[in-house]
PDB file of C-alpha atoms in Angstrom:
ATOM      1  CA  MET A   1      94.953 104.849 146.460  1.00 48.00           C
ATOM      2  CA  SER A   2      93.591 102.462 143.746  1.00 46.00           C
ATOM      3  CA  VAL A   3      95.363 101.180 140.832  1.00 45.00           C
ATOM      4  CA  ASN A   4      93.235 102.925 138.318  1.00 48.00           C
ATOM      5  CA  SER A   5      93.984 106.167 140.242  1.00 46.00           C
ATOM      6  CA  VAL A   6      97.803 105.683 139.933  1.00 41.00           C
ATOM      7  CA  GLN A   7      97.374 104.819 136.257  1.00 46.00           C
ATOM      8  CA  ASN A   8      95.578 108.057 135.561  1.00 47.00           C
ATOM      9  CA  VAL A   9      98.249 110.197 137.264  1.00 41.00           C
ATOM     10  CA  SER A  10     100.972 108.451 135.338  1.00 45.00           C
ATOM     11  CA  ALA A  11      99.177 109.073 132.055  1.00 46.00           C
ATOM     12  CA  ALA A  12      98.677 112.871 132.884  1.00 45.00           C
ATOM     13  CA  SER A  13     102.301 113.536 133.910  1.00 45.00           C
ATOM     14  CA  PRO A  14     103.829 113.387 130.277  1.00 46.00           C
ATOM     15  CA  ALA A  15     101.357 116.101 128.988  1.00 45.00           C
ATOM     16  CA  SER A  16     101.827 118.367 132.027  1.00 44.00           C
ATOM     17  CA  ALA A  17     105.673 118.217 131.475  1.00 45.00           C
ATOM     18  CA  ALA A  18     105.364 118.792 127.768  1.00 46.00           C
ATOM     19  CA  THR A  19     103.344 122.072 128.183  1.00 48.00           C
ATOM     20  CA  PRO A  20     106.327 124.356 129.187  1.00 55.00           C
ATOM     21  CA  LEU A  21     108.349 123.162 126.278  1.00 53.00           C
ATOM     22  CA  SER A  22     105.680 123.913 123.769  1.00 54.00           C
ATOM     23  CA  SER A  23     105.186 127.331 125.357  1.00 55.00           C
ATOM     24  CA  ARG A  24     108.898 127.935 125.058  1.00 58.00           C
ATOM     25  CA  PHE A  25     108.786 127.082 121.408  1.00 52.00           C
ATOM     26  CA  ALA A  26     105.819 129.202 120.773  1.00 51.00           C
ATOM     27  CA  VAL A  27     107.715 132.274 122.307  1.00 49.00           C
ATOM     28  CA  LYS A  28     110.885 131.664 120.336  1.00 55.00           C
ATOM     29  CA  ALA A  29     108.756 131.207 117.040  1.00 50.00           C
ATOM     30  CA  THR A  30     106.917 134.435 117.711  1.00 51.00           C
ATOM     31  CA  ALA A  31     110.250 136.298 118.514  1.00 50.00           C
ATOM     32  CA  ALA A  32     111.759 135.064 115.213  1.00 50.00           C
ATOM     33  CA  VAL A  33     108.834 136.395 113.387  1.00 44.00           C
ATOM     34  CA  ALA A  34     108.880 139.741 114.834  1.00 48.00           C
ATOM     35  CA  LEU A  35     112.656 139.914 114.054  1.00 48.00           C
ATOM     36  CA  ALA A  36     112.075 139.042 110.511  1.00 45.00           C
ATOM     37  CA  ALA A  37     109.264 141.626 110.160  1.00 44.00           C
ATOM     38  CA  SER A  38     111.470 144.202 111.585  1.00 45.00           C
ATOM     39  CA  ALA A  39     114.096 143.494 109.255  1.00 43.00           C
ATOM     40  CA  VAL A  40     111.863 143.772 106.162  1.00 39.00           C
ATOM     41  CA  LEU A  41     110.492 146.996 107.605  1.00 40.00           C
ATOM     42  CA  LEU A  42     113.940 148.604 108.061  1.00 41.00           C
ATOM     43  CA  SER A  43     115.278 147.374 104.753  1.00 40.00           C
ATOM     44  CA  SER A  44     112.233 148.708 102.820  1.00 40.00           C
ATOM     45  CA  GLY A  45     112.480 152.207 104.727  1.00 42.00           C
ATOM     46  CA  THR A  46     116.260 152.264 103.784  1.00 41.00           C
ATOM     47  CA  ALA A  47     115.529 151.609  99.991  1.00 46.00           C
ATOM     48  CA  ALA A  48     112.802 154.297 100.074  1.00 54.00           C
ATOM     49  CA  ALA A  49     114.911 157.009 101.574  1.00 80.00           C
ATOM     50  CA  HIS A  50     116.643 158.313  98.455  1.00 91.00           C
ATOM     51  CA  VAL A  51     116.496 161.352  96.390  1.00 97.00           C
ATOM     52  CA  SER A  52     113.510 160.996  94.035  1.00 97.00           C
ATOM     53  CA  VAL A  53     111.729 162.986  91.463  1.00 97.00           C
ATOM     54  CA  GLN A  54     107.871 163.379  90.703  1.00 97.00           C
ATOM     55  CA  PRO A  55     105.925 165.426  88.326  1.00 97.00           C
ATOM     56  CA  GLN A  56     103.357 168.006  89.421  1.00 95.00           C
ATOM     57  CA  GLY A  57     100.622 166.682  87.176  1.00 93.00           C
ATOM     58  CA  GLU A  58     101.887 165.056  83.984  1.00 93.00           C
ATOM     59  CA  ALA A  59     105.237 164.745  82.420  1.00 96.00           C
ATOM     60  CA  ALA A  60     104.333 164.127  78.594  1.00 96.00           C
ATOM     61  CA  LYS A  61     106.716 163.319  75.849  1.00 96.00           C
ATOM     62  CA  GLY A  62     107.361 166.409  73.874  1.00 94.00           C
ATOM     63  CA  GLY A  63     105.953 168.852  76.442  1.00 95.00           C
ATOM     64  CA  TYR A  64     106.905 170.840  79.462  1.00 96.00           C
ATOM     65  CA  ALA A  65     106.583 169.813  83.004  1.00 97.00           C
ATOM     66  CA  THR A  66     107.070 171.095  86.501  1.00 98.00           C
ATOM     67  CA  VAL A  67     108.814 168.403  88.765  1.00 98.00           C
ATOM     68  CA  ASN A  68     109.810 168.200  92.349  1.00 98.00           C
ATOM     69  CA  PHE A  69     113.042 166.759  93.653  1.00 98.00           C
ATOM     70  CA  LYS A  70     112.194 165.197  97.009  1.00 98.00           C
ATOM     71  CA  VAL A  71     115.269 165.001  99.444  1.00 98.00           C
ATOM     72  CA  PRO A  72     114.855 163.060 102.765  1.00 98.00           C
ATOM     73  CA  ASN A  73     117.361 163.287 105.413  1.00 97.00           C
ATOM     74  CA  GLU A  74     118.778 159.813 106.191  1.00 93.00           C
ATOM     75  CA  ARG A  75     121.117 160.617 109.231  1.00 96.00           C
ATOM     76  CA  ASP A  76     120.262 160.783 112.849  1.00 96.00           C
ATOM     77  CA  SER A  77     123.196 163.482 113.674  1.00 96.00           C
ATOM     78  CA  ALA A  78     123.504 165.387 110.519  1.00 98.00           C
ATOM     79  CA  SER A  79     121.627 167.750 108.226  1.00 98.00           C
ATOM     80  CA  THR A  80     121.478 167.939 104.502  1.00 98.00           C
ATOM     81  CA  VAL A  81     123.003 171.234 103.482  1.00 98.00           C
ATOM     82  CA  LYS A  82     123.483 170.791  99.706  1.00 98.00           C
ATOM     83  CA  LEU A  83     121.914 169.103  96.722  1.00 98.00           C
ATOM     84  CA  GLU A  84     123.247 168.900  93.090  1.00 98.00           C
ATOM     85  CA  ILE A  85     121.179 167.574  90.179  1.00 98.00           C
ATOM     86  CA  SER A  86     122.840 166.809  86.895  1.00 98.00           C
ATOM     87  CA  MET A  87     120.814 166.982  83.866  1.00 97.00           C
ATOM     88  CA  PRO A  88     120.547 163.908  81.501  1.00 94.00           C
ATOM     89  CA  THR A  89     123.252 164.337  78.642  1.00 89.00           C
ATOM     90  CA  GLU A  90     121.642 162.038  76.211  1.00 90.00           C
ATOM     91  CA  HIS A  91     118.405 164.268  76.095  1.00 92.00           C
ATOM     92  CA  PRO A  92     119.458 167.934  76.588  1.00 93.00           C
ATOM     93  CA  LEU A  93     116.700 170.130  77.899  1.00 94.00           C
ATOM     94  CA  ALA A  94     116.616 173.809  76.347  1.00 90.00           C
ATOM     95  CA  SER A  95     114.749 175.144  79.303  1.00 93.00           C
ATOM     96  CA  VAL A  96     115.494 174.467  83.024  1.00 97.00           C
ATOM     97  CA  LEU A  97     113.962 176.947  85.455  1.00 97.00           C
ATOM     98  CA  PRO A  98     114.253 176.610  89.282  1.00 98.00           C
ATOM     99  CA  GLN A  99     111.610 177.896  91.574  1.00 97.00           C
ATOM    100  CA  PRO A 100     113.052 179.824  94.767  1.00 96.00           C
ATOM    101  CA  VAL A 101     113.238 177.856  97.793  1.00 97.00           C
ATOM    102  CA  PRO A 102     113.225 179.887 101.184  1.00 97.00           C
ATOM    103  CA  GLY A 103     116.495 179.494 102.821  1.00 98.00           C
ATOM    104  CA  TRP A 104     118.392 177.989  99.900  1.00 98.00           C
ATOM    105  CA  LYS A 105     120.552 179.557  97.154  1.00 98.00           C
ATOM    106  CA  VAL A 106     120.280 177.953  93.784  1.00 98.00           C
ATOM    107  CA  THR A 107     122.954 177.967  91.003  1.00 98.00           C
ATOM    108  CA  VAL A 108     122.268 176.962  87.313  1.00 97.00           C
ATOM    109  CA  SER A 109     125.331 175.732  85.466  1.00 96.00           C
ATOM    110  CA  LYS A 110     125.343 175.496  81.559  1.00 94.00           C
ATOM    111  CA  SER A 111     127.714 173.751  79.012  1.00 94.00           C
ATOM    112  CA  LYS A 112     128.210 173.716  75.268  1.00 93.00           C
ATOM    113  CA  LEU A 113     126.271 170.817  73.458  1.00 91.00           C
ATOM    114  CA  ASP A 114     128.171 168.395  71.167  1.00 86.00           C
ATOM    115  CA  LYS A 115     125.243 168.599  68.925  1.00 86.00           C
ATOM    116  CA  PRO A 116     122.955 171.649  68.749  1.00 85.00           C
ATOM    117  CA  ILE A 117     119.148 171.117  69.298  1.00 83.00           C
ATOM    118  CA  GLU A 118     116.200 173.014  67.885  1.00 79.00           C
ATOM    119  CA  SER A 119     113.634 174.626  70.077  1.00 74.00           C
ATOM    120  CA  HIS A 120     110.666 176.742  68.836  1.00 72.00           C
ATOM    121  CA  GLY A 121     112.608 177.340  65.639  1.00 77.00           C
ATOM    122  CA  ARG A 122     115.739 178.342  67.251  1.00 81.00           C
ATOM    123  CA  GLN A 123     119.127 176.488  67.292  1.00 84.00           C
ATOM    124  CA  ILE A 124     120.145 175.867  70.994  1.00 85.00           C
ATOM    125  CA  THR A 125     124.074 175.482  71.234  1.00 88.00           C
ATOM    126  CA  GLU A 126     124.306 175.122  75.159  1.00 91.00           C
ATOM    127  CA  ALA A 127     121.879 173.797  77.859  1.00 92.00           C
ATOM    128  CA  VAL A 128     121.667 173.494  81.566  1.00 95.00           C
ATOM    129  CA  SER A 129     123.962 170.781  82.787  1.00 96.00           C
ATOM    130  CA  LYS A 130     123.537 170.965  86.602  1.00 98.00           C
ATOM    131  CA  VAL A 131     121.473 172.735  89.185  1.00 98.00           C
ATOM    132  CA  THR A 132     122.793 173.128  92.678  1.00 98.00           C
ATOM    133  CA  TRP A 133     120.855 174.264  95.893  1.00 98.00           C
ATOM    134  CA  THR A 134     123.031 175.158  98.910  1.00 98.00           C
ATOM    135  CA  ALA A 135     121.546 175.871 102.436  1.00 98.00           C
ATOM    136  CA  ASP A 136     121.412 179.673 102.917  1.00 97.00           C
ATOM    137  CA  GLY A 137     119.973 180.043 106.515  1.00 94.00           C
ATOM    138  CA  SER A 138     118.121 176.685 106.266  1.00 95.00           C
ATOM    139  CA  LYS A 139     118.808 172.947 106.146  1.00 97.00           C
ATOM    140  CA  ILE A 140     117.173 169.464 106.186  1.00 98.00           C
ATOM    141  CA  GLY A 141     117.570 168.146 109.676  1.00 97.00           C
ATOM    142  CA  PRO A 142     117.137 164.508 110.868  1.00 97.00           C
ATOM    143  CA  GLY A 143     113.581 163.260 110.311  1.00 96.00           C
ATOM    144  CA  GLN A 144     112.679 165.836 107.681  1.00 97.00           C
ATOM    145  CA  PHE A 145     112.593 166.121 103.869  1.00 98.00           C
ATOM    146  CA  GLN A 146     112.657 169.186 101.414  1.00 98.00           C
ATOM    147  CA  GLN A 147     111.310 169.669  97.949  1.00 98.00           C
ATOM    148  CA  PHE A 148     113.044 171.315  95.219  1.00 98.00           C
ATOM    149  CA  PRO A 149     110.829 172.351  92.161  1.00 98.00           C
ATOM    150  CA  LEU A 150     112.054 172.661  88.571  1.00 98.00           C
ATOM    151  CA  SER A 151     110.400 173.504  85.367  1.00 98.00           C
ATOM    152  CA  LEU A 152     111.779 171.384  82.518  1.00 97.00           C
ATOM    153  CA  GLY A 153     111.291 171.196  78.736  1.00 92.00           C
ATOM    154  CA  GLN A 154     111.026 170.421  75.934  1.00 92.00           C
ATOM    155  CA  LEU A 155     110.805 166.884  77.117  1.00 96.00           C
ATOM    156  CA  PRO A 156     112.037 164.158  74.693  1.00 94.00           C
ATOM    157  CA  GLU A 157     109.692 162.384  72.424  1.00 93.00           C
ATOM    158  CA  ASN A 158     111.748 159.406  71.926  1.00 93.00           C
ATOM    159  CA  ALA A 159     112.182 158.294  75.513  1.00 95.00           C
ATOM    160  CA  ASP A 160     110.226 156.875  78.155  1.00 95.00           C
ATOM    161  CA  GLN A 161     112.062 158.259  80.990  1.00 96.00           C
ATOM    162  CA  LEU A 162     114.857 160.747  82.072  1.00 97.00           C
ATOM    163  CA  VAL A 163     117.431 159.619  84.677  1.00 97.00           C
ATOM    164  CA  PHE A 164     118.989 162.509  86.755  1.00 97.00           C
ATOM    165  CA  LYS A 165     122.090 161.887  88.924  1.00 97.00           C
ATOM    166  CA  ALA A 166     122.065 163.565  92.517  1.00 98.00           C
ATOM    167  CA  LEU A 167     124.533 164.374  94.941  1.00 98.00           C
ATOM    168  CA  GLN A 168     123.418 165.064  98.637  1.00 98.00           C
ATOM    169  CA  THR A 169     125.805 166.680 101.062  1.00 98.00           C
ATOM    170  CA  TYR A 170     125.628 166.736 104.755  1.00 98.00           C
ATOM    171  CA  ASP A 171     126.958 169.274 107.330  1.00 98.00           C
ATOM    172  CA  ASN A 172     129.540 166.688 108.386  1.00 97.00           C
ATOM    173  CA  LYS A 173     131.035 166.569 104.981  1.00 97.00           C
ATOM    174  CA  GLU A 174     129.557 163.216 104.015  1.00 97.00           C
ATOM    175  CA  VAL A 175     128.432 163.117 100.291  1.00 98.00           C
ATOM    176  CA  VAL A 176     125.788 160.452  99.104  1.00 97.00           C
ATOM    177  CA  ARG A 177     125.804 159.766  95.427  1.00 97.00           C
ATOM    178  CA  TRP A 178     122.532 158.779  94.052  1.00 98.00           C
ATOM    179  CA  ILE A 179     123.700 158.104  90.639  1.00 97.00           C
ATOM    180  CA  GLU A 180     122.934 154.458  89.657  1.00 96.00           C
ATOM    181  CA  ALA A 181     120.652 153.995  86.804  1.00 92.00           C
ATOM    182  CA  PRO A 182     117.741 151.522  87.221  1.00 87.00           C
ATOM    183  CA  LYS A 183     118.285 147.938  85.843  1.00 85.00           C
ATOM    184  CA  GLU A 184     115.313 145.649  85.153  1.00 83.00           C
ATOM    185  CA  GLY A 185     114.658 143.338  87.759  1.00 80.00           C
ATOM    186  CA  THR A 186     117.137 144.706  90.406  1.00 85.00           C
ATOM    187  CA  GLU A 187     117.065 147.833  92.778  1.00 85.00           C
ATOM    188  CA  PRO A 188     120.202 149.636  92.808  1.00 90.00           C
ATOM    189  CA  GLU A 189     121.863 150.406  96.126  1.00 92.00           C
ATOM    190  CA  SER A 190     122.025 154.070  95.346  1.00 94.00           C
ATOM    191  CA  PRO A 191     119.436 154.776  92.820  1.00 96.00           C
ATOM    192  CA  ALA A 192     119.360 157.868  90.708  1.00 97.00           C
ATOM    193  CA  PRO A 193     115.949 159.799  90.453  1.00 97.00           C
ATOM    194  CA  VAL A 194     114.011 158.743  87.545  1.00 96.00           C
ATOM    195  CA  LEU A 195     111.268 160.691  85.705  1.00 97.00           C
ATOM    196  CA  GLU A 196     108.773 158.659  83.916  1.00 96.00           C
ATOM    197  CA  LEU A 197     107.303 160.104  80.800  1.00 97.00           C
ATOM    198  CA  SER A 198     103.779 159.639  79.550  1.00 94.00           C
ATOM    199  CA  ALA A 199     102.367 159.347  76.210  1.00 91.00           C
ATOM    200  CA  THR A 200     102.805 162.488  73.634  1.00 78.00           C
ATOM    201  CA  ALA A 201     100.201 165.225  74.595  1.00 59.00           C
ATOM    202  CA  ASP A 202      98.095 166.416  71.570  1.00 57.00           C
ATOM    203  CA  ASP A 203      99.082 169.965  72.524  1.00 46.00           C
ATOM    204  CA  HIS A 204     102.097 170.828  74.461  1.00 44.00           C
ATOM    205  CA  HIS A 205     100.472 173.882  76.109  1.00 43.00           C
ATOM    206  CA  GLY A 206      97.527 172.038  77.260  1.00 40.00           C
ATOM    207  CA  THR A 207      95.096 173.379  74.637  1.00 38.00           C
ATOM    208  CA  PRO A 208      93.002 171.133  72.216  1.00 38.00           C
ATOM    209  CA  ALA A 209      94.317 170.585  68.850  1.00 39.00           C
ATOM    210  CA  ALA A 210      92.613 172.253  65.977  1.00 42.00           C
ATOM    211  CA  ASP A 211      91.115 169.110  64.613  1.00 45.00           C
ATOM    212  CA  ASP A 212      89.610 168.370  67.928  1.00 43.00           C
ATOM    213  CA  THR A 213      88.140 172.017  68.112  1.00 43.00           C
ATOM    214  CA  LYS A 214      86.713 171.605  64.668  1.00 47.00           C
ATOM    215  CA  ASP A 215      85.156 168.174  65.419  1.00 47.00           C
ATOM    216  CA  ALA A 216      83.709 169.669  68.639  1.00 46.00           C
ATOM    217  CA  LYS A 217      82.268 172.653  66.530  1.00 47.00           C
ATOM    218  CA  ASP A 218      80.754 170.111  63.886  1.00 51.00           C
ATOM    219  CA  SER A 219      79.244 168.155  66.697  1.00 47.00           C
ATOM    220  CA  GLU A 220      77.611 171.086  68.256  1.00 49.00           C
ATOM    221  CA  HIS A 221      76.140 172.222  64.717  1.00 50.00           C
ATOM    222  CA  SER A 222      74.998 168.783  64.031  1.00 51.00           C
ATOM    223  CA  GLU A 223      73.197 168.799  67.530  1.00 51.00           C
ATOM    224  CA  ASP A 224      71.813 172.064  66.858  1.00 52.00           C
ATOM    225  CA  ALA A 225      70.331 170.874  63.527  1.00 51.00           C
ATOM    226  CA  LYS A 226      68.913 167.728  65.187  1.00 50.00           C
ATOM    227  CA  ASP A 227      67.307 170.048  67.902  1.00 54.00           C
ATOM    228  CA  GLY A 228      65.907 172.251  65.147  1.00 53.00           C
ATOM    229  CA  ALA A 229      64.251 169.398  63.154  1.00 51.00           C
ATOM    230  CA  HIS A 230      62.887 167.815  66.200  1.00 50.00           C
ATOM    231  CA  SER A 231      61.275 171.220  67.219  1.00 50.00           C
ATOM    232  CA  LYS A 232      59.798 171.526  63.825  1.00 53.00           C
ATOM    233  CA  GLU A 233      58.520 167.967  63.993  1.00 50.00           C
ATOM    234  CA  SER A 234      57.112 168.705  67.296  1.00 49.00           C
ATOM    235  CA  ALA A 235      55.373 171.943  66.115  1.00 48.00           C
ATOM    236  CA  ALA A 236      53.780 170.090  63.082  1.00 48.00           C
ATOM    237  CA  SER A 237      52.804 167.337  65.293  1.00 49.00           C
ATOM    238  CA  SER A 238      50.976 169.868  67.639  1.00 49.00           C
ATOM    239  CA  SER A 239      49.387 171.480  64.570  1.00 50.00           C
ATOM    240  CA  ASP A 240      48.053 168.110  63.145  1.00 51.00           C
ATOM    241  CA  ASP A 241      46.823 167.176  66.733  1.00 52.00           C
ATOM    242  CA  SER A 242      44.867 170.526  66.905  1.00 52.00           C
ATOM    243  CA  ASP A 243      43.309 170.007  63.486  1.00 54.00           C
ATOM    244  CA  SER A 244      42.191 166.610  64.359  1.00 54.00           C
ATOM    245  CA  THR A 245      40.678 167.744  67.572  1.00 54.00           C
ATOM    246  CA  ALA A 246      38.799 170.656  65.751  1.00 55.00           C
ATOM    247  CA  ARG A 247      37.422 168.226  63.192  1.00 61.00           C
ATOM    248  CA  VAL A 248      36.181 165.824  65.971  1.00 53.00           C
ATOM    249  CA  LEU A 249      34.567 168.670  67.761  1.00 58.00           C
ATOM    250  CA  ALA A 250      32.978 169.874  64.650  1.00 59.00           C
ATOM    251  CA  VAL A 251      31.492 166.305  63.695  1.00 53.00           C
ATOM    252  CA  VAL A 252      30.137 166.098  67.409  1.00 54.00           C
ATOM    253  CA  GLY A 253      28.474 169.474  67.099  1.00 62.00           C
ATOM    254  CA  ILE A 254      26.816 168.554  63.940  1.00 63.00           C
ATOM    255  CA  LEU A 255      25.432 165.237  65.385  1.00 61.00           C
ATOM    256  CA  VAL A 256      24.272 167.018  68.446  1.00 54.00           C
ATOM    257  CA  GLY A 257      22.346 169.597  66.374  1.00 63.00           C
ATOM    258  CA  ALA A 258      20.849 167.007  64.356  1.00 58.00           C
ATOM    259  CA  VAL A 259      19.686 165.110  67.266  1.00 54.00           C
ATOM    260  CA  GLY A 260      18.235 168.398  68.624  1.00 60.00           C
ATOM    261  CA  VAL A 261      16.263 169.090  65.417  1.00 50.00           C
ATOM    262  CA  ALA A 262      14.843 165.425  65.315  1.00 56.00           C
ATOM    263  CA  PHE A 263      13.768 165.711  69.033  1.00 53.00           C
ATOM    264  CA  GLY A 264      12.196 169.067  68.068  1.00 57.00           C
ATOM    265  CA  VAL A 265      10.256 167.524  65.326  1.00 49.00           C
ATOM    266  CA  LEU A 266       8.912 164.566  67.339  1.00 54.00           C
ATOM    267  CA  ALA A 267       7.898 166.740  70.286  1.00 55.00           C
ATOM    268  CA  GLY A 268       5.953 168.887  67.703  1.00 57.00           C
ATOM    269  CA  ARG A 269       3.944 165.961  66.318  1.00 56.00           C
ATOM    270  CA  ARG A 270       3.078 164.738  69.686  1.00 54.00           C
ATOM    271  CA  ARG A 271       1.643 168.010  70.714  1.00 54.00           C
ATOM    272  CA  SER A 272      -0.166 168.271  67.296  1.00 54.00           C
ATOM    273  CA  SER A 273      -1.720 164.862  67.904  1.00 50.00           C
TER     274      SER A 273
END
């Protein structure tokens, strides 16, 4: 073997020895990334798996709304058999009506108000303080969720959100308390359901206000008047066009007649000569 061949083999040996090391490093790095991604997914799933509330449509300030309390089952070996929702005490609701849920018994509890509230011209001295659903032939099993609808009103006009405290009970007697109010910049460990309120509606019952109806009618009358004026202008324009056409045809007829008379006179003179 030549000297050059020996040098080439020696130069190639370090690179071939380094290849297994770089491969092992790549495998370890990939495993670390996968573990980190799994941890993120698990933590986000855990944070999202709590009792929440969402409106069906809109929940406008000063109006009424139907909302759903969504209850996911977080346990692999237990089922949810009870849900308790406490109404916000700082903004009492005069009307709280539960919708029947098959397989669940509902109980509505009321309490005296420290300060009466007015609703539709009546003084309300007590309001619903808690709504409880208890399993009655049904339950929320592992990997399942259930929605519990409520009709709420009248929603406050001076608040941007309502916070409901919730207790979730499993058939192994475990109770999970979703009662922590949200704080800006942080996510509570056991967040309470929060209903976000939208801007005040023009009419709490979903019909347009009287001023809007009047404006709409005025707009319709204005459009009708414009259409009528446009029709009259079109008719007048058509009449003018017809008169102009008649005048043109009359002049043409006179000219043609005059030419015919002149042609007849010239023809008669030629025959005479």
